[in-house]
Coordinates of C-alpha atoms and ligand atoms in Angstrom, one line a residue:
X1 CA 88.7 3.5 122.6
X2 CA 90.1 0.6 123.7
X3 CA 93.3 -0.4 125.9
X4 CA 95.0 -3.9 126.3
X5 CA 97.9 -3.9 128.5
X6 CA 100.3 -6.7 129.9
X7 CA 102.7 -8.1 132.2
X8 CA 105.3 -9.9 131.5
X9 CA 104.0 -14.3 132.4
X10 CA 106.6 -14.7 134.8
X11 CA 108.7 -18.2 135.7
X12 CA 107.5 -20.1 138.3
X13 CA 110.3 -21.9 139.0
X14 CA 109.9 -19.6 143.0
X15 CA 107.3 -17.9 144.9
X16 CA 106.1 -14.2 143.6
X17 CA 109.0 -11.5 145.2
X18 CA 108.1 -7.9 145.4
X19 CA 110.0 -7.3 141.5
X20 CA 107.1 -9.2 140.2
X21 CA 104.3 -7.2 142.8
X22 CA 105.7 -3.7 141.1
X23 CA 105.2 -4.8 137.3
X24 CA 101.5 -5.6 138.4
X25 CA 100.3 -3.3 140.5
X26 CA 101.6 -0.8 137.6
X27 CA 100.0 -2.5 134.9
X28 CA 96.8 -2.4 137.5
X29 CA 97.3 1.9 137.7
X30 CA 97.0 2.0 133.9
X31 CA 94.0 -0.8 133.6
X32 CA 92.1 0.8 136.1
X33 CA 93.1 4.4 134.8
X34 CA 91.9 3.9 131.6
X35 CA 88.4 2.3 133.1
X36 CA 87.8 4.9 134.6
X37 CA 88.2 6.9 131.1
X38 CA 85.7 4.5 129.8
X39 CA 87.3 3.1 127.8
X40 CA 87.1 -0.9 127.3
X41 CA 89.8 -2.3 129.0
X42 CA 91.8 -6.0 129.0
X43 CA 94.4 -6.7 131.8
X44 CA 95.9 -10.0 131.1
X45 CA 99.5 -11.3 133.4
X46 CA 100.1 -15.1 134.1
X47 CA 103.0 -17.4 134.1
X48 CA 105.5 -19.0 132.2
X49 CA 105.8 -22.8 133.1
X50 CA 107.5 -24.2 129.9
X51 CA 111.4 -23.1 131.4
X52 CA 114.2 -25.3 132.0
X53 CA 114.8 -23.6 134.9
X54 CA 110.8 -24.9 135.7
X55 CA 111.8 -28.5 134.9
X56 CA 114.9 -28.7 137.1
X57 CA 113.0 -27.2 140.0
X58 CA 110.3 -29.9 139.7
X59 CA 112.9 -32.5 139.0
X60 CA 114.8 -31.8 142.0
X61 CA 111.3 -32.1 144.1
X62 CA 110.8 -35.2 142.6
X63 CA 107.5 -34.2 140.9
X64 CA 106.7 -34.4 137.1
X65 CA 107.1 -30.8 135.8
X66 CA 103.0 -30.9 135.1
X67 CA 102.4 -31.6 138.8
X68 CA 105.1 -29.2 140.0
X69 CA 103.8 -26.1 137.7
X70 CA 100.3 -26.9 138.4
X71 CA 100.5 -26.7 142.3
X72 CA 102.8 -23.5 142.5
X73 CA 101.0 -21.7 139.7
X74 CA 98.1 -21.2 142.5
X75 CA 100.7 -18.8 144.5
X76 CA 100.9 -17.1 141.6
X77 CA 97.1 -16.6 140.5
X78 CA 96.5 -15.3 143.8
X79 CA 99.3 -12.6 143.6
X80 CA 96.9 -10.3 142.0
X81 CA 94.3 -10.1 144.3
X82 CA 96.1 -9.5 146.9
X83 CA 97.9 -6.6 145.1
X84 CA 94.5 -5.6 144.7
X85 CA 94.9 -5.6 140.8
X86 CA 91.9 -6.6 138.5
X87 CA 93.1 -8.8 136.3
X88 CA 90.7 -10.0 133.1
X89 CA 92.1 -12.9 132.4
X90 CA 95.7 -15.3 133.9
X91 CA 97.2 -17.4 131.1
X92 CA 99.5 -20.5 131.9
X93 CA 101.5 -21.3 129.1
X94 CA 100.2 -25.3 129.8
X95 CA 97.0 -24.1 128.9
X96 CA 95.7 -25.7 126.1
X97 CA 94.7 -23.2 124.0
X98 CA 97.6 -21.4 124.1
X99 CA 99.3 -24.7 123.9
X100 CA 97.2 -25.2 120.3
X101 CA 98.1 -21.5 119.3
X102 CA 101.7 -21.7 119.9
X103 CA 102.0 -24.5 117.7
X104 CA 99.6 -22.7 114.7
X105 CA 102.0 -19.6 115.4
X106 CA 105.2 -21.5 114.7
X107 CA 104.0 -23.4 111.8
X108 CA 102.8 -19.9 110.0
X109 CA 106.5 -18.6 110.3
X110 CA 108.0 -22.1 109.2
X111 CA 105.3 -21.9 105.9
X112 CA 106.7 -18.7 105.5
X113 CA 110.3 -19.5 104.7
X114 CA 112.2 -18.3 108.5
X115 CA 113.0 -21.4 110.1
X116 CA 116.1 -23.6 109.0
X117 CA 117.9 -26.3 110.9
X118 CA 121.2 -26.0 112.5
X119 CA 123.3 -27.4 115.2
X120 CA 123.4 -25.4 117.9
X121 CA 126.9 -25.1 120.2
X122 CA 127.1 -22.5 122.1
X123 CA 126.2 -20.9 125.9
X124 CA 123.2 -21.5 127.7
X125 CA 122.1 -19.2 131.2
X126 CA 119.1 -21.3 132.4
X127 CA 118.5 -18.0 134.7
X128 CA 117.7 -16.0 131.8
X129 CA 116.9 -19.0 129.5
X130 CA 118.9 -17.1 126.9
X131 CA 121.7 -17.9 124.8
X132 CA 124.8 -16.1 125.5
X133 CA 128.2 -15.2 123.4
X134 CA 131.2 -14.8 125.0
X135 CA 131.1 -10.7 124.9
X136 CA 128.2 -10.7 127.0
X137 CA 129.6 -12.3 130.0
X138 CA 131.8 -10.8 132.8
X139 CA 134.7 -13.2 133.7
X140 CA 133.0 -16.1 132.1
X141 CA 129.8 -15.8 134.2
X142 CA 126.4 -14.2 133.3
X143 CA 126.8 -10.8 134.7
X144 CA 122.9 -11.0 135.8
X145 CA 123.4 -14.2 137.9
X146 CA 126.3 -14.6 138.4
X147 CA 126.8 -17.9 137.2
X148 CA 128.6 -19.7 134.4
X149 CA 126.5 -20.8 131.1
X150 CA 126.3 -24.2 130.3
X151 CA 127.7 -25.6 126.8
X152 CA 124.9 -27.2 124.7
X153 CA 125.1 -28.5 121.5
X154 CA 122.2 -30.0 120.1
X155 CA 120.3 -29.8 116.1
X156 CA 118.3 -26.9 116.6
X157 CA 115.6 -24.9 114.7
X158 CA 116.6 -21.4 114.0
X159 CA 114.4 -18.0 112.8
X160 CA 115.8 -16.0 110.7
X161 CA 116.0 -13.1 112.7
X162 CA 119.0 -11.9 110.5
X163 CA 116.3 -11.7 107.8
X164 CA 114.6 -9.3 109.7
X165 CA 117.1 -6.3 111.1
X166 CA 115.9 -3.7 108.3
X167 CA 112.2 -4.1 108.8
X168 CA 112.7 -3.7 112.3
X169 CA 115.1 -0.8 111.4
X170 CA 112.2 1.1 109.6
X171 CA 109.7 -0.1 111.8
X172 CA 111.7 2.3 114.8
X173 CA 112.1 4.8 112.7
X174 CA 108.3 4.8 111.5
X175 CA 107.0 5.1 115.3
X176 CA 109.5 7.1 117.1
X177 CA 107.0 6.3 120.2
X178 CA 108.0 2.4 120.3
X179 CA 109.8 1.6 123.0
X180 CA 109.9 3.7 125.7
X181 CA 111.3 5.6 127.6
X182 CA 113.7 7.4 125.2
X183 CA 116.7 6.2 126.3
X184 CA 115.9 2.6 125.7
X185 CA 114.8 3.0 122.7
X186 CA 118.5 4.0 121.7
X187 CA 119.5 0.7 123.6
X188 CA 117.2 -1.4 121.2
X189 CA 118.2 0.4 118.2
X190 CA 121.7 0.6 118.3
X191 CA 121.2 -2.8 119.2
X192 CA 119.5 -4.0 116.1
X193 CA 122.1 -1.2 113.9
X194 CA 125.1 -3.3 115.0
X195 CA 123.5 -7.0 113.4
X196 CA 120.9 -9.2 114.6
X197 CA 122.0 -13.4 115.0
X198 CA 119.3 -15.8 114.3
X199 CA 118.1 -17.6 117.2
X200 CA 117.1 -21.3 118.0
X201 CA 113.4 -21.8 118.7
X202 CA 113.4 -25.2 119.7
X203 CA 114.9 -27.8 122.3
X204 CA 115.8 -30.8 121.5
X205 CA 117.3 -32.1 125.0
X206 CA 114.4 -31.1 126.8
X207 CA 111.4 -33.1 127.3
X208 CA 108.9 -30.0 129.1
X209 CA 107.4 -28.2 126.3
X210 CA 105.6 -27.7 123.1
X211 CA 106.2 -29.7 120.8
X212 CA 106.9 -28.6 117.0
X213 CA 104.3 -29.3 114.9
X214 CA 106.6 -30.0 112.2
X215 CA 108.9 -31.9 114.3
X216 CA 107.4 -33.5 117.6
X217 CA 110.9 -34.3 118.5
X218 CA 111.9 -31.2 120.1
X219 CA 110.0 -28.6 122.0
X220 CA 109.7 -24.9 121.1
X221 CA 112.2 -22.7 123.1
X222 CA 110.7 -21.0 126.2
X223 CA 110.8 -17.8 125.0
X224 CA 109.6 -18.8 121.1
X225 CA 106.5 -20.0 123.3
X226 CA 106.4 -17.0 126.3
X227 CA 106.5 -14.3 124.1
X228 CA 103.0 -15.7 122.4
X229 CA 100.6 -15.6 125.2
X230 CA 100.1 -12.2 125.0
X231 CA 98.3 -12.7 121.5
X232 CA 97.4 -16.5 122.2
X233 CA 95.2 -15.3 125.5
X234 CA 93.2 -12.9 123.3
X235 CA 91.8 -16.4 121.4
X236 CA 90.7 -18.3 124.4
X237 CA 90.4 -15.8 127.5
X238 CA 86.5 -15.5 126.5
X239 CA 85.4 -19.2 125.6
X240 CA 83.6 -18.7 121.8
X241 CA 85.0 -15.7 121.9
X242 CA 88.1 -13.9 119.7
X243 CA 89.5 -10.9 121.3
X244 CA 92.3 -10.4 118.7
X245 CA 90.6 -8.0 116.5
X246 CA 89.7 -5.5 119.2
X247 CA 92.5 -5.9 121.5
X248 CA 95.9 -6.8 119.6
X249 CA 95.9 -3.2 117.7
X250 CA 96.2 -1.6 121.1
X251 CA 98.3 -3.8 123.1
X252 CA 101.1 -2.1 125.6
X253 CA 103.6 -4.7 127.3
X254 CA 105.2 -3.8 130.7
X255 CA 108.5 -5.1 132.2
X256 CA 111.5 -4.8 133.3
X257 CA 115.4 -3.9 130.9
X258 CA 116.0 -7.5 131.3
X259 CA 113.7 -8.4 129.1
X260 CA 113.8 -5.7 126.6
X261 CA 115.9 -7.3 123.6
X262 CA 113.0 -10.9 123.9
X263 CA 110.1 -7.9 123.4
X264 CA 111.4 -5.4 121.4
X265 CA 113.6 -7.4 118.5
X266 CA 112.3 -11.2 118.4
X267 CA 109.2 -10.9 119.3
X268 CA 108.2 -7.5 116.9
X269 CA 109.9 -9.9 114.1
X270 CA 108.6 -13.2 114.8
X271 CA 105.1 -11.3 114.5
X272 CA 106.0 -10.1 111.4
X273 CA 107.2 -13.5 110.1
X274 CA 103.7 -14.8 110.9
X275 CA 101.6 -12.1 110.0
X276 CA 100.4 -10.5 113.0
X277 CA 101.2 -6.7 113.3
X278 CA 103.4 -5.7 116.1
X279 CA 102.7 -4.0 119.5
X280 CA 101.1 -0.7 120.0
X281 CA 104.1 0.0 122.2
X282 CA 106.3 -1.4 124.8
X283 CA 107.2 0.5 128.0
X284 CA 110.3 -0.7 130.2
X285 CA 110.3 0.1 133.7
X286 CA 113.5 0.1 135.8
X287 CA 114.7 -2.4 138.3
X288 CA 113.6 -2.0 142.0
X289 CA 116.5 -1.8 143.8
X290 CA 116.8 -2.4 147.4
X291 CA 119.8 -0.9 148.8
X292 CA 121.3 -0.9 145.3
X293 CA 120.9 -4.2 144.3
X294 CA 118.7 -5.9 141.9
X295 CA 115.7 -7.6 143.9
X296 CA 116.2 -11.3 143.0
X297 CA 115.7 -14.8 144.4
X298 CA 119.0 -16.1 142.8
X299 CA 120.9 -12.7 144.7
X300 CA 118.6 -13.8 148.1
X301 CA 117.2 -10.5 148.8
X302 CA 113.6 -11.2 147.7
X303 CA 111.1 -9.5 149.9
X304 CA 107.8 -11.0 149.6
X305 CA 105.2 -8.8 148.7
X306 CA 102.7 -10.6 150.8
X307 CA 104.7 -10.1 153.9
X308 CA 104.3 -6.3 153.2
X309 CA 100.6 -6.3 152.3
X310 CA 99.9 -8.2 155.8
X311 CA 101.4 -5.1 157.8
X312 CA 100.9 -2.1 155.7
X313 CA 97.6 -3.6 153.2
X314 CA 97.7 -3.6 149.4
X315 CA 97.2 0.2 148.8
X316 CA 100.0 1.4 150.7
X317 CA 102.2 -1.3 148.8
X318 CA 100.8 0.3 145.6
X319 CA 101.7 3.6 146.5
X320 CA 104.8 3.2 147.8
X321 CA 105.9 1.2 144.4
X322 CA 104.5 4.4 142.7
X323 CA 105.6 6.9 144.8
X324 CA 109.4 5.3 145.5
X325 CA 111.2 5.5 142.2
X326 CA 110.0 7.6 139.3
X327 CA 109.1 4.7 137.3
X328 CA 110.7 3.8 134.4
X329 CA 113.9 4.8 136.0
X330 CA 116.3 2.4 138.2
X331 CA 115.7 4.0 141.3
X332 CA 117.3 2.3 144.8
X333 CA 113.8 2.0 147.6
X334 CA 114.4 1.0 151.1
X335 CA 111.3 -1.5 152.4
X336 CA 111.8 1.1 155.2
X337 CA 109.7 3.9 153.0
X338 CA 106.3 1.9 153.1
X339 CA 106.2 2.6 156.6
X340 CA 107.4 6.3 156.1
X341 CA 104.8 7.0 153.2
X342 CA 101.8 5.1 155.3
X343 CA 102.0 7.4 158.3
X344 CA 103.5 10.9 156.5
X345 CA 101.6 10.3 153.4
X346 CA 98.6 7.9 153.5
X347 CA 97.9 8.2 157.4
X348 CA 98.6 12.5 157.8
X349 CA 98.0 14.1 154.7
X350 CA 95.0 11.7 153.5
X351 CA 94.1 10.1 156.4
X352 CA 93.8 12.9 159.1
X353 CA 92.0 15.2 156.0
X354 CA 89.2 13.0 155.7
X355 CA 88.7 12.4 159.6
X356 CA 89.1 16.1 160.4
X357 CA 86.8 17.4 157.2
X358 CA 83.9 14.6 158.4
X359 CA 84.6 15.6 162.3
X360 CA 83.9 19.6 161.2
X361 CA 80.9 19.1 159.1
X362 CA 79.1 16.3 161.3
X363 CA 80.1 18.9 164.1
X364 CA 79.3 22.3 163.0
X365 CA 76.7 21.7 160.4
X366 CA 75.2 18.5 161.1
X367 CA 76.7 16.5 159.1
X368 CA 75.3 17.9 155.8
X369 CA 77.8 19.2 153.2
X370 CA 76.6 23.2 153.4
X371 CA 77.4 25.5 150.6
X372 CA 78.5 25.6 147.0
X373 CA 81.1 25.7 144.4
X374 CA 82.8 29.5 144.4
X375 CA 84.4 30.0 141.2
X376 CA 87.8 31.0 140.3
X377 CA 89.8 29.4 143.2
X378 CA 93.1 27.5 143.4
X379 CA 91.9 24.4 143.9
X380 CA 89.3 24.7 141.2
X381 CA 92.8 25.6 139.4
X382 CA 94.4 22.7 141.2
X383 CA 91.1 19.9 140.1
X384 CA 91.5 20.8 136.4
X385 CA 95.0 20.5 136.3
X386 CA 94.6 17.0 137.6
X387 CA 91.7 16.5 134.8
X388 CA 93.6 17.0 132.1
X389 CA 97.2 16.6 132.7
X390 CA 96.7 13.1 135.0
X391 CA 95.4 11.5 131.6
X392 CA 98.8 13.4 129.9
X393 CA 101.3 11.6 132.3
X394 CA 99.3 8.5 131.9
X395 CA 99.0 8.1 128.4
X396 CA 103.0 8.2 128.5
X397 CA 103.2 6.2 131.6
X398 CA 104.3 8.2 134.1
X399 CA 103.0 6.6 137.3
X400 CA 104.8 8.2 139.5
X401 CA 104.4 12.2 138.0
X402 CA 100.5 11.3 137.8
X403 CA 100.1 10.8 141.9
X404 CA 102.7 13.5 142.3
X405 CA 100.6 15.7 140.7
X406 CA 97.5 14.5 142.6
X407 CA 99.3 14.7 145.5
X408 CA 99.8 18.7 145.2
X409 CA 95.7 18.6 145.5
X410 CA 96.2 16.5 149.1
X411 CA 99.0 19.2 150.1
X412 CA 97.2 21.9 149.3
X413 CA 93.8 20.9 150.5
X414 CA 96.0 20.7 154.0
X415 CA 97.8 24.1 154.1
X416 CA 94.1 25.1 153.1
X417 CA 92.5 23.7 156.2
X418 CA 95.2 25.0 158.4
X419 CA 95.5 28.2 156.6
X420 CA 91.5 28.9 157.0
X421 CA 91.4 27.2 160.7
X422 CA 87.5 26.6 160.4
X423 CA 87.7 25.8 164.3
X424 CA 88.2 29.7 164.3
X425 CA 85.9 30.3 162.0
X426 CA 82.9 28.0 163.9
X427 CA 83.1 30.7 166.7
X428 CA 82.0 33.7 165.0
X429 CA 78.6 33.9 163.3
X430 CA 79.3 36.4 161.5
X431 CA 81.9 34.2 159.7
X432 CA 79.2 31.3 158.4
X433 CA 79.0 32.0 155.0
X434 CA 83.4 31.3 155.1
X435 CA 83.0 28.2 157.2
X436 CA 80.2 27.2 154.6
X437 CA 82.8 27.4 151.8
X438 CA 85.7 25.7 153.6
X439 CA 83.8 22.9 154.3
X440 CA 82.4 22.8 151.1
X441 CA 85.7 23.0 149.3
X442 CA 87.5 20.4 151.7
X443 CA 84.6 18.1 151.3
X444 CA 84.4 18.3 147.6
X445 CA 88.7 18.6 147.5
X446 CA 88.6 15.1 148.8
X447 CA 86.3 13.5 146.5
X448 CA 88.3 14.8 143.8
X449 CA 91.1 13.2 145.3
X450 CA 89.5 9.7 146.4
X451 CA 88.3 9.9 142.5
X452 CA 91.8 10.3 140.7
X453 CA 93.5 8.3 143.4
X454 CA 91.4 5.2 143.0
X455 CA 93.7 3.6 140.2
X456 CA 96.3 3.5 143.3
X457 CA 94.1 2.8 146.1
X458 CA 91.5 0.9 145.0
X459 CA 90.4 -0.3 148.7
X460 CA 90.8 3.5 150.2
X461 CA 88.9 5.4 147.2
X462 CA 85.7 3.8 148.2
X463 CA 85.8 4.2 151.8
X464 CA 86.8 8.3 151.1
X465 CA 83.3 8.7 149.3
X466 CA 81.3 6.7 151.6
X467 CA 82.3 8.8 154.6
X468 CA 81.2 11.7 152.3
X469 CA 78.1 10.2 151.6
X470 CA 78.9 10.5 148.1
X471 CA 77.6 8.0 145.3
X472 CA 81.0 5.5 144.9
X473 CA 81.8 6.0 141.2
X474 CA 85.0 6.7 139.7
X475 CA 84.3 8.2 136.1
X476 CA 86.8 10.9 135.4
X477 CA 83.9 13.3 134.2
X478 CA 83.7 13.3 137.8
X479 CA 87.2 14.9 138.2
X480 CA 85.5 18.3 137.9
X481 CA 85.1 20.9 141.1
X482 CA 81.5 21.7 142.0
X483 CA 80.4 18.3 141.7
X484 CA 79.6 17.6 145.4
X485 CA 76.2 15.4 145.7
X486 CA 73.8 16.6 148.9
X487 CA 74.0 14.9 151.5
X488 CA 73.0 14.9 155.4
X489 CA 74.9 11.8 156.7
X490 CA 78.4 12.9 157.0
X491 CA 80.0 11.5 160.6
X492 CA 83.1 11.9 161.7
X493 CA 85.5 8.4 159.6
X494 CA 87.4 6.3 161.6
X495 CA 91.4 6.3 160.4
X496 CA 91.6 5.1 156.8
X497 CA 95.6 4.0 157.9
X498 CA 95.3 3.8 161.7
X499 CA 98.7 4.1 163.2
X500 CA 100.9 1.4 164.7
X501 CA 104.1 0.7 166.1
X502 CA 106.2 -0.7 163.7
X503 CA 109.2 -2.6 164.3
X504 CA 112.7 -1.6 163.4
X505 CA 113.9 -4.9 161.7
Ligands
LIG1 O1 111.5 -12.9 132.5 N1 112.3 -4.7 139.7 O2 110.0 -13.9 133.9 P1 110.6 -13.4 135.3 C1 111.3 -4.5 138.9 N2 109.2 -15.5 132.1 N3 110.7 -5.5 138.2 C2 111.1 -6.7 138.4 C3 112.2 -7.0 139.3 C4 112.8 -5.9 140.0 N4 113.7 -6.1 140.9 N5 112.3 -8.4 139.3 C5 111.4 -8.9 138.4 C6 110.6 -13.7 132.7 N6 110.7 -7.9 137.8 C7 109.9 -14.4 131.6 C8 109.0 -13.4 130.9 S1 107.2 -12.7 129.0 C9 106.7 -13.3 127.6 C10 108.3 -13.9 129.7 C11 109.6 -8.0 136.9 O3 109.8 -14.1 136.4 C12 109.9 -7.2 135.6 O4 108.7 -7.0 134.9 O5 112.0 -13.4 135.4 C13 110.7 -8.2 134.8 O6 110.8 -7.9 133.5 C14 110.0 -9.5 135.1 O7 109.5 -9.4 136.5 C15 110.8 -10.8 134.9 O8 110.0 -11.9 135.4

C-alpha cells in the first residue's frame, strides 16, 4: 500500500499565518498515520512563487522577483519543522525541474488539440489570481478580498475546458468518493452541470514566469503552472529517480473551499488533456475562523503560527488545530483554546496520567511494571475500538473524530485511576494482586495512547514510552492491549506540559 498526500504550494507573496500551519500539520496527521500503518508514504507541500501578486511584492521592495522569492521561500521551508511535520520533499515552483516539466506538460495538452488563442478582456483579482465575471463579485469587489478586479486585456492562450464538462461529469459520477466531504462535492458538481468557460493559461503582460514553450512570449498562468507541482515533484524529488508510477495513482490533495473549483475542475481536466489520470481524491477542509472571520493577511488578522509554537510548542498547536473545529467543517476557534486544551487536555488528562502512573509504580513496586493483561475489560474494549475504527476515521479524513475517539481511552484511563484509588489499594496487602492490575492496565493504557496519538504529538509520544521504559516504536500492530514490554526502570516523569501563567492578551 502506498499513500501520497499534499498541501496546497502556497504564495509567498507574506510570511506563513496560522491558515497555512492547519493545512500542514493535517496533511502531517495523515502522513504520519499511514507510516505507522506501514505503508510507504510521500508528503510533499512547498510554495508557489510564479504569482503576480509575488512580482508586485518583490517589485515594491525593489528586488528582482528571483531575489525576492528566493530569500522569503526560507521562512517557508522552515514552517514544517517547526509544526513538527515530516515532510519528504518542498517544491518551489522556480525549481528547475518543475520548471522543465511544466513546460513538457503544457506542450502535451497544446499537441493534443485544447489550447487556442484569444484576446482576453475581462476581471482580474491578483488576491486570488483568478479571473472573475461580474456575477461573482459583491458590489463590484471580490467578495474574498474585498477589493475591486483589475481590467486586463491582453492575447491570451486558452484550454478548452468547455471541451471537457462531460468527462468530468462522468468522471463524478464514476467515483462518488471524489471530492469530499459530501457536501462539496454537490458544490463542484452543480458547478460543472451549469457550464464550464475556458480559461487563459498564459500571461502575456507579465514578465515572472514560465515561459510557453510554443510561445516564449508569454508566461504560463500561475495556476496552469501551481496546479502541476504536485505531479512535477514526483520526477525530480529523488534525483535519478521517477516517483510517478508509484505515487501519482494514490495521490490525496488537501486545502482549503477557496481553492476547490482550481483542484477539482481544471486541474482533473487539464490532466486529462495531457494524459495523466486524475487524483485519487481531494479532501477540502474548512476555513479557520478566528472570531468568525476568515484568517487572512489581506483582512489583518493573521496569527503567526510560530508565535504560538514558542508558548505552547508544536504539539499542543497540532492538537488544538485537530481538536478545535471538526475538520472539514468551517468552524470559528479562539487562539484562547490552545491555552484551554494544553492545561485541561494535554497538561490534566495526559500529562498528570503519565506523572501519577510512573510516581505509583516507581513507588509501590519499584519501578517495574507488575502484572499482566486480564482479559475481557473495558479498556481492552476501549484499545480495539481505537485499532480498528482510528484507521476508519482516517481513511475518510476525519482528524478530529480520530483523536476524539482516542481521547475516550485518556478519559477513561482517568475515571479508571480515580475510580480504583491505587493509593487505597497500596495499604492493604491483601489487595496486591488489584494494585498489580491497575498499574498494569494504566501503564499499558498509556502506551496505547502515546502509540495512536503519535501522528498528533510527535514530540510527546516518545517521551510517554520512554518514561515507561518501553521500546519507542509506533507500529499500529502495537495498538493492541497486553502488549506491555518488562521493564524495571520506571521513575516517576517530569510534566510532559508543565504549567504556566499565561497572559490574558
Ligand atoms: O491558494 N483556514 O495559496 P495560499 C484554513 N498558491 N486553511 C487556510 C486558511 C484558513 N483561514 N488560510 C489559508 C494558494 N489556508 C495557491 C495554491 S496549489 C496548486 C496553489 C490554507 O497561500 C488552505 O489550505 O493562498 C488554503 O486552501 C491555502 O492555505 C491557500 O494558500
Amino acid at each position: 500500500m502506498r499513500f501520497y498526500v499534499t498541501t496546497p504550494i502556497y504564495y509567498v507573496n507574506d510570511k506563513p499565518h496560522l491558515g497555512h500551519a492547519y493545512t500542514t500539520i493535517a496533511a502531517d496527521i495523515l502522513a504520519r498515520h499511514h507510516r505507522q500503518r506501514g505503508e510507504e508514504t510521500f508528503f510533499l507541500t512547498g510554495v508557489d512563487e510564479h504569482a503576480t501578486k509575488v512580482w508586485r511584492v518583490a517589485e515594491s521592495q525593489g528586488l528582482g522577483a528571483q531575489e525576492y522569492v528566493d530569500q522569503i521561500s526560507d521562512a517557508w521551508r522552515s514552517l514544517p519543522p517547526r509544526l513538527n511535520a515530516e515532510t519528504d520533499f518542498f517544491i518551489r515552483t522556480s525549481d528547475e525541474g518543475h520548471k522543465a516539466f511544466v513546460r513538457e506538460f503544457l506542450q502535451r495538452i497544446y499537441d493534443n488539440g485544447d489550447v487556442y488563442e484569444d484576446v482576453y478582456a475581462g476581471l482580474y483579482c491578483v488576491g486570488c489570481e483568478a479571473f472573475k465575471t461580474e456575477d461573482e463579485l459583491v458590489d463590484g469587489k471580490c467578495p474574498l478580498h474585498s477589493t475591486e478586479p483589475e481590467w486586463i486585456e491582453e492575447k491570451n492562450y486558452f484550454f478548452r475546458l468547455s471541451a471537457y464538462q462531460d468527462k468530468l461529469l462522468e468522471l463524478y459520477a464514476e467515483r462518488p468518493d471524489f471530492v469530499q466531504p459530501p457536501f462539496r462535492f454537490n458544490e463542484v458538481k452543480s458547478f460543472v452541470s451549469g457550464g464550464l468557460r475556458d480559461f487563459s493559461i498564459s500571461r502575456a503582460g507579465q514578465p515572472w514566469g514560465i515561459p510557453l514553450p510554443w510561445d516564449e512570449g508569454q508566461v504560463a498562468y500561475v495556476w496552469a503552472d501551481a496546479l502541476v507541482n504536485y505531479l512535477s515533484a514526483l520526477t525530480f524529488a529523488r534525483p535519478g529517480e521517477d516517483l510517478r508510477e508509484a505515487f501519482w495513482p494514490e495521490v490525496r490533495h488537501l486545502m482549503a473551499q477557496d481553492i476547490l473549483r482550481f483542484h477539482c475542475i481544471y486541474w482533473p481536466a487539464m490532466l486529462l488533456s495531457a494524459g495523466y489520470s486524475v487524483p485519487k481524491q481531494i479532501f477540502i477542509h474548512g476555513y479557520l475562523l478566528l472570531d468568525d472571520l476568515k484568517i487572512s493577511k489581506s483582512l489583518g488578522n493573521a496569527v503567526d503560527p510560530l508565535e504560538l509554537i514558542d508558548t505552547y510548542g508544536a504539539d499542543a498547536l497540532r492538537f488544538w488545530c485537530a481538536r478545535a473545529v471538526s475538520f472539514g467543517q468551517d468552524g470559528s476557534a479562539s487562539v484562547s483554546g490552545i491555552a484551554d486544551r494544553y492545561e485541561r487536555e494535554l497538561g490534566n488528562d495526559l500529562g498528570n496520567l503519565l506523572s501519577r502512573t510512573t510516581a505509583m509504580i516507581a513507588r509501590y513496586r519499584d519501578g517495574a511494571i507488575p502484572g499482566g493483561p486480564a482479559a475481557g475489560s473495558e479498556l481492552e474494549g476501549l484499545i480495539a475500538d481505537v485499532h480498528t475504527n482510528v484507521l476508519r476515521d482516517l481513511d475518510g479524513f476525519d482528524i478530529t473524530g480520530a483523536v476524539d475517539r482516542i481521547w475516550t481511552l485518556v478519559r477513561h484511563l482517568n475515571r479508571y485511576v480515580t475510580e480504583q484509588a491505587p493509593w487505597t489499594l497500596a495499604k492493604d496487602e491483601s489487595k496486591a494482586a488489584e494494585l498489580d492490575q491497575v498499574l498494569y492496565d494504566l501503564a499499558d493504557g498509556l502506551r496505547v495512547s502515546a502509540i495512536a496519538l503519535w501522528a498528533y504529538l510527535p514530540e510527546t509520544a516518545p517521551k510517554i514510552l520512554e518514561a515507561l521504559g518501553q521500546p519507542v516504536a509506533f507500529d499500529w500492530e502495537l495498538v493492541e492491549y497486553g502488549r506491555l514490554e518488562p521493564t524495571t526502570s520506571v521513575a516517576a516523569a517530569p510534566p510532559l506540559f508543565p504549567r504556566f501563567e499565561v497572559s490574558a492578551a
